[in-house]
Coordinates of N, CA and C in Angstrom, one line a residue:
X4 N -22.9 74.4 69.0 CA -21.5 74.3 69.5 C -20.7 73.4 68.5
X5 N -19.6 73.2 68.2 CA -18.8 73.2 67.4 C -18.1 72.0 68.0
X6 N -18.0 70.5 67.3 CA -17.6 69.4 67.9 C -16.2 69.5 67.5
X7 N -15.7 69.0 68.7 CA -13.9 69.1 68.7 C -13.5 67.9 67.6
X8 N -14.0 67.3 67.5 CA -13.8 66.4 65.9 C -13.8 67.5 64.5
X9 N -15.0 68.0 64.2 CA -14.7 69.0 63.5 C -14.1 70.0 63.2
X10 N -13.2 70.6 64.7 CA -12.4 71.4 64.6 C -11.1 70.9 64.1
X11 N -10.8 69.7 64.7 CA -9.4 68.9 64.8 C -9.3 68.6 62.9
X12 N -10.6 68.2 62.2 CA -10.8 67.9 60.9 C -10.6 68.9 60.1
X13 N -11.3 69.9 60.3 CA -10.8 71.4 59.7 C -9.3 71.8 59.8
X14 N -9.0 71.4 60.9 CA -7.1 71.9 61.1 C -6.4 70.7 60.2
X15 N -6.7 69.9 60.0 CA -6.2 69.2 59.0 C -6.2 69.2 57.6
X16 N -7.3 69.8 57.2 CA -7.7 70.2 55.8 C -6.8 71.3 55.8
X17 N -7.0 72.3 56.5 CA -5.7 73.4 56.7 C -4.6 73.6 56.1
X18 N -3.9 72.5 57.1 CA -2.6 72.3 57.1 C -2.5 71.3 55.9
X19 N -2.9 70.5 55.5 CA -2.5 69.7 54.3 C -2.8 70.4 53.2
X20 N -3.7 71.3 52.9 CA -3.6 72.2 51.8 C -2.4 73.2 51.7
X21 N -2.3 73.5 52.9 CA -1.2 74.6 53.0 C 0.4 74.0 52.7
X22 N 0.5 72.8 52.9 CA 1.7 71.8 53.1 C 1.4 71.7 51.4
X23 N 0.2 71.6 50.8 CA 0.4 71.2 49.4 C 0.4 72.2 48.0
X24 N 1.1 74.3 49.3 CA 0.5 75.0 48.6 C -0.3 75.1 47.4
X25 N -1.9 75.1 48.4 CA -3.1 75.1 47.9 C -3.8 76.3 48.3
X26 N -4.7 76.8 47.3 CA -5.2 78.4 48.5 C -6.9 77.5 48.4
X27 N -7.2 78.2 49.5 CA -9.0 77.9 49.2 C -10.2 77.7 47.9
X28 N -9.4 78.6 47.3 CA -10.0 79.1 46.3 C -9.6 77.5 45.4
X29 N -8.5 77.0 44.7 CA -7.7 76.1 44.2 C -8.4 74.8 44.9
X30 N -9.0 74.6 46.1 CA -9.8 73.2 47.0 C -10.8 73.2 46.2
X31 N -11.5 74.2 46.7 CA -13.2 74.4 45.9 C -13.1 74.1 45.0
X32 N -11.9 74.5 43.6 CA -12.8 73.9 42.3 C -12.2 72.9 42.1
X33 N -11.1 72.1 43.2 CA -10.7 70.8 42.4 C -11.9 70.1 43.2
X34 N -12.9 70.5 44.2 CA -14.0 69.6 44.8 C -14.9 70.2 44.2
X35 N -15.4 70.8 43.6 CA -17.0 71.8 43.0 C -17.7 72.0 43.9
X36 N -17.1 72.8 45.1 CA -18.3 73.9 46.0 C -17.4 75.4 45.9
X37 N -18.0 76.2 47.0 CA -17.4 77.4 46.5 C -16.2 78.0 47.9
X38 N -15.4 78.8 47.8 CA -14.2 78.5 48.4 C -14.7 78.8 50.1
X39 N -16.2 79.4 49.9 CA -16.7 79.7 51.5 C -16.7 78.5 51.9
X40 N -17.5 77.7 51.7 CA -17.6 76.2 51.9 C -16.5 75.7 52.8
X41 N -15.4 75.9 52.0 CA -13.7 75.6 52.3 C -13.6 76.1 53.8
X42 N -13.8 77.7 53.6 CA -13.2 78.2 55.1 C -14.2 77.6 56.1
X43 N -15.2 77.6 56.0 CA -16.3 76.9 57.1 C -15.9 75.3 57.5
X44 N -15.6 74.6 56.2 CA -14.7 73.2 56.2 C -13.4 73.5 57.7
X45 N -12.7 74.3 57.8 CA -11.6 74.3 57.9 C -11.6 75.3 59.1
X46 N -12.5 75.6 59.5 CA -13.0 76.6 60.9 C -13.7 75.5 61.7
X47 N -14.3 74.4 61.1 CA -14.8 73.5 62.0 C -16.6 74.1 62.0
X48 N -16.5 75.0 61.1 CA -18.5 75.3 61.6 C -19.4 74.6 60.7
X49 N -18.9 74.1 59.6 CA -19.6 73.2 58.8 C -18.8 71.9 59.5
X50 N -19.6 70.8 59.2 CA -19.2 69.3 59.3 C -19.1 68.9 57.5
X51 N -17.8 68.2 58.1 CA -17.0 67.4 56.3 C -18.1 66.0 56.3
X52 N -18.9 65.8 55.2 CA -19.7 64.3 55.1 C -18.6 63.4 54.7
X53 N -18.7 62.2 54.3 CA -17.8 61.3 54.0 C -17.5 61.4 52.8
X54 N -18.3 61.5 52.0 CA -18.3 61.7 50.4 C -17.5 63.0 50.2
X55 N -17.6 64.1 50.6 CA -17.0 64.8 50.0 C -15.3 65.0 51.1
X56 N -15.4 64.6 52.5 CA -13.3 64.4 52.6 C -13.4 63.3 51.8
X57 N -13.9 62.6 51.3 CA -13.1 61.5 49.9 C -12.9 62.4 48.9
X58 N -13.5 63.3 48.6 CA -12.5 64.4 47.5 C -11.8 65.1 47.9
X59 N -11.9 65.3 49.2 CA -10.8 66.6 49.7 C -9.6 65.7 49.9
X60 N -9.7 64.6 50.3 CA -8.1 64.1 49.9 C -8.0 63.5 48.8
X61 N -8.5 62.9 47.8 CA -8.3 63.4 46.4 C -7.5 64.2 46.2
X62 N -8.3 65.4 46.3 CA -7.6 66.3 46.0 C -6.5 67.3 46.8
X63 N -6.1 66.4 48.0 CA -5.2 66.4 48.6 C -3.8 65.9 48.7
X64 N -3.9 64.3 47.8 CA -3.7 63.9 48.3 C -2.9 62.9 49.2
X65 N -3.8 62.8 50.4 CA -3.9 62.1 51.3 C -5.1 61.5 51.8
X66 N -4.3 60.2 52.0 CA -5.6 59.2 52.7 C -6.3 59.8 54.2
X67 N -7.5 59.5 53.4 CA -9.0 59.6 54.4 C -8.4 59.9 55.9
X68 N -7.6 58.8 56.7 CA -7.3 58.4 57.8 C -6.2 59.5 58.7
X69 N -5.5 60.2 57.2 CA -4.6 61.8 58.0 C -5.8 62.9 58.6
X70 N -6.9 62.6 58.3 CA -7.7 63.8 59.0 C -8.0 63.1 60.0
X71 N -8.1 62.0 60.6 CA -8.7 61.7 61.6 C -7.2 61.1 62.7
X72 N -6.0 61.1 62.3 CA -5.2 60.4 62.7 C -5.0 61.1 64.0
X73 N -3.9 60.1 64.6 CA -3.2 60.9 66.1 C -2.5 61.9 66.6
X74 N -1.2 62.0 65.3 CA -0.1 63.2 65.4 C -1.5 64.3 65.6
X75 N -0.2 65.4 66.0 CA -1.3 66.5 66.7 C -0.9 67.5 65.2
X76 N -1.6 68.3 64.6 CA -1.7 69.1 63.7 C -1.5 70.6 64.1
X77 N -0.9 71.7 64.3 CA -0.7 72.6 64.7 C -0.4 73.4 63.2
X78 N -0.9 74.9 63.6 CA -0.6 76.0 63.0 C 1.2 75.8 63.0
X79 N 1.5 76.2 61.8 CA 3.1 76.2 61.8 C 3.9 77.3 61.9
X80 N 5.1 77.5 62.6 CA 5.8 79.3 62.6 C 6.2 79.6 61.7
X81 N 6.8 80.4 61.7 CA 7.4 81.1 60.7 C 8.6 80.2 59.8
X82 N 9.5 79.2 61.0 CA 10.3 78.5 60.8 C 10.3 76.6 59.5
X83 N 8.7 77.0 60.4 CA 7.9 75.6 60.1 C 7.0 75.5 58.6
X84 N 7.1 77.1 58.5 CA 6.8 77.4 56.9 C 7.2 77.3 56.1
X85 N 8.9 77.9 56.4 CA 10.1 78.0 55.5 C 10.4 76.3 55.5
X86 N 10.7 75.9 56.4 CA 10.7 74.3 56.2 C 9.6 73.2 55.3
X87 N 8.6 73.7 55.5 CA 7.3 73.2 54.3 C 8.0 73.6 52.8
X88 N 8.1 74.9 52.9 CA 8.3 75.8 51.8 C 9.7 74.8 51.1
X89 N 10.3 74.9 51.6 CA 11.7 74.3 51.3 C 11.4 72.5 50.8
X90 N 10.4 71.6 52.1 CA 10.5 70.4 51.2 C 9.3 70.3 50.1
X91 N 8.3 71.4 50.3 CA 7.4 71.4 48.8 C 8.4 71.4 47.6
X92 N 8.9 72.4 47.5 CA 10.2 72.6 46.2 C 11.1 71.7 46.5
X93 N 11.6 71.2 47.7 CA 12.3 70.0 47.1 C 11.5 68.8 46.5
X94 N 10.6 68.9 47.0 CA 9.6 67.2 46.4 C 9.7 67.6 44.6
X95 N 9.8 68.6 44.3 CA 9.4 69.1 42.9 C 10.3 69.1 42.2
X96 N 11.4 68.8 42.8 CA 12.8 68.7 41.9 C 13.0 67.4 41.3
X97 N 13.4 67.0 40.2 CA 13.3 65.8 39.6 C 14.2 64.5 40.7
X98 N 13.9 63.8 40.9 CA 14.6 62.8 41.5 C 15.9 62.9 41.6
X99 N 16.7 62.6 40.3 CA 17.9 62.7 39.8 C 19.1 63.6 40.1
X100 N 18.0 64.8 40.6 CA 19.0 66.0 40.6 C 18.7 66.2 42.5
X101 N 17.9 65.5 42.7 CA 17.7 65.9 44.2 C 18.9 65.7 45.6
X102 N 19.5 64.4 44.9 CA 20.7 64.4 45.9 C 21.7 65.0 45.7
X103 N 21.7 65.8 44.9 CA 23.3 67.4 44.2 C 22.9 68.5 45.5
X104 N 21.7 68.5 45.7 CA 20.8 69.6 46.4 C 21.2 69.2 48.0
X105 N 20.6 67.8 47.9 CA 21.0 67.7 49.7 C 22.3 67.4 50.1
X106 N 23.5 67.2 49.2 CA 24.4 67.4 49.5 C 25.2 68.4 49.9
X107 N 24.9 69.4 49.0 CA 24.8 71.3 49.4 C 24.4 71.3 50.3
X108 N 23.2 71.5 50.8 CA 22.7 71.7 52.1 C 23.2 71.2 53.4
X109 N 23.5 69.7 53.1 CA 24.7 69.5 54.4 C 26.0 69.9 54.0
X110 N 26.3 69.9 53.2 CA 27.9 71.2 53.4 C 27.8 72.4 53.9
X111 N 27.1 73.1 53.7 CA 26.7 74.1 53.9 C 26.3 74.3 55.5
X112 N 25.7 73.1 55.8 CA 25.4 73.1 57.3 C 26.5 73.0 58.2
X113 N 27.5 72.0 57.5 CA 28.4 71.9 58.3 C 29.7 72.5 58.5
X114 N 29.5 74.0 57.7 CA 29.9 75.4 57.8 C 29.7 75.8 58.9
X115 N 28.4 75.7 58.8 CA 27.8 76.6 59.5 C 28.1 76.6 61.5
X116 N 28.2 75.5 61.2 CA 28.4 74.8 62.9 C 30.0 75.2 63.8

């Protein structure tokens, strides 16, 4: 039977890979297992040892303590994708040019209203 720690831990690997468009395949060889490993990681039916979530947030990352923390982790909608989607590429935009961007976007919003 499958400990709700492990599940809760796998939903986190998840979601922070997905938040860092990462595919399975892209986890595995920045940690050197193979990408089944990953989905078993991340389904909760394997247990993460300590040594290796210290590479999976590595190569995450994020610190040790977001897979175990309190916020609740949920599958994201459709909405909550496009919103990932949108602050991944904004994180990626050089500093400099980042506030030309969020200016637009509140003008734009405040069209919209």
């Amino acid at each position: 039977m499958t400990h709700p720690v492990d599940l809760e831990v796998g939903r986190r690997i998840r979601h922070r890979r997905w938040m860092r468009g990462m595919s399975q395949q892209q986890l595995a060889q920045a940690i050197g297992i193979r990408f089944q490993q990953v989905q078993k990681y991340e389904a909760g039916e394997n247990r993460v040892s300590a040594s290796r979530l210290w590479d999976i947030s590595l190569a995450l990352e994020a610190p040790v303590g977001f897979f175990f923390g309190e916020e609740v982790v949920s599958l994201p909608s459709e909405l909550d994708r496009e919103a990932a989607d949108l602050v991944r590429h904004f994180l990626a935009i050089p500093a400099t040019k980042r506030r030309g961007l969020l200016d637009l976007a509140l003008s734009l919003g405040e069209t919209s209203c």
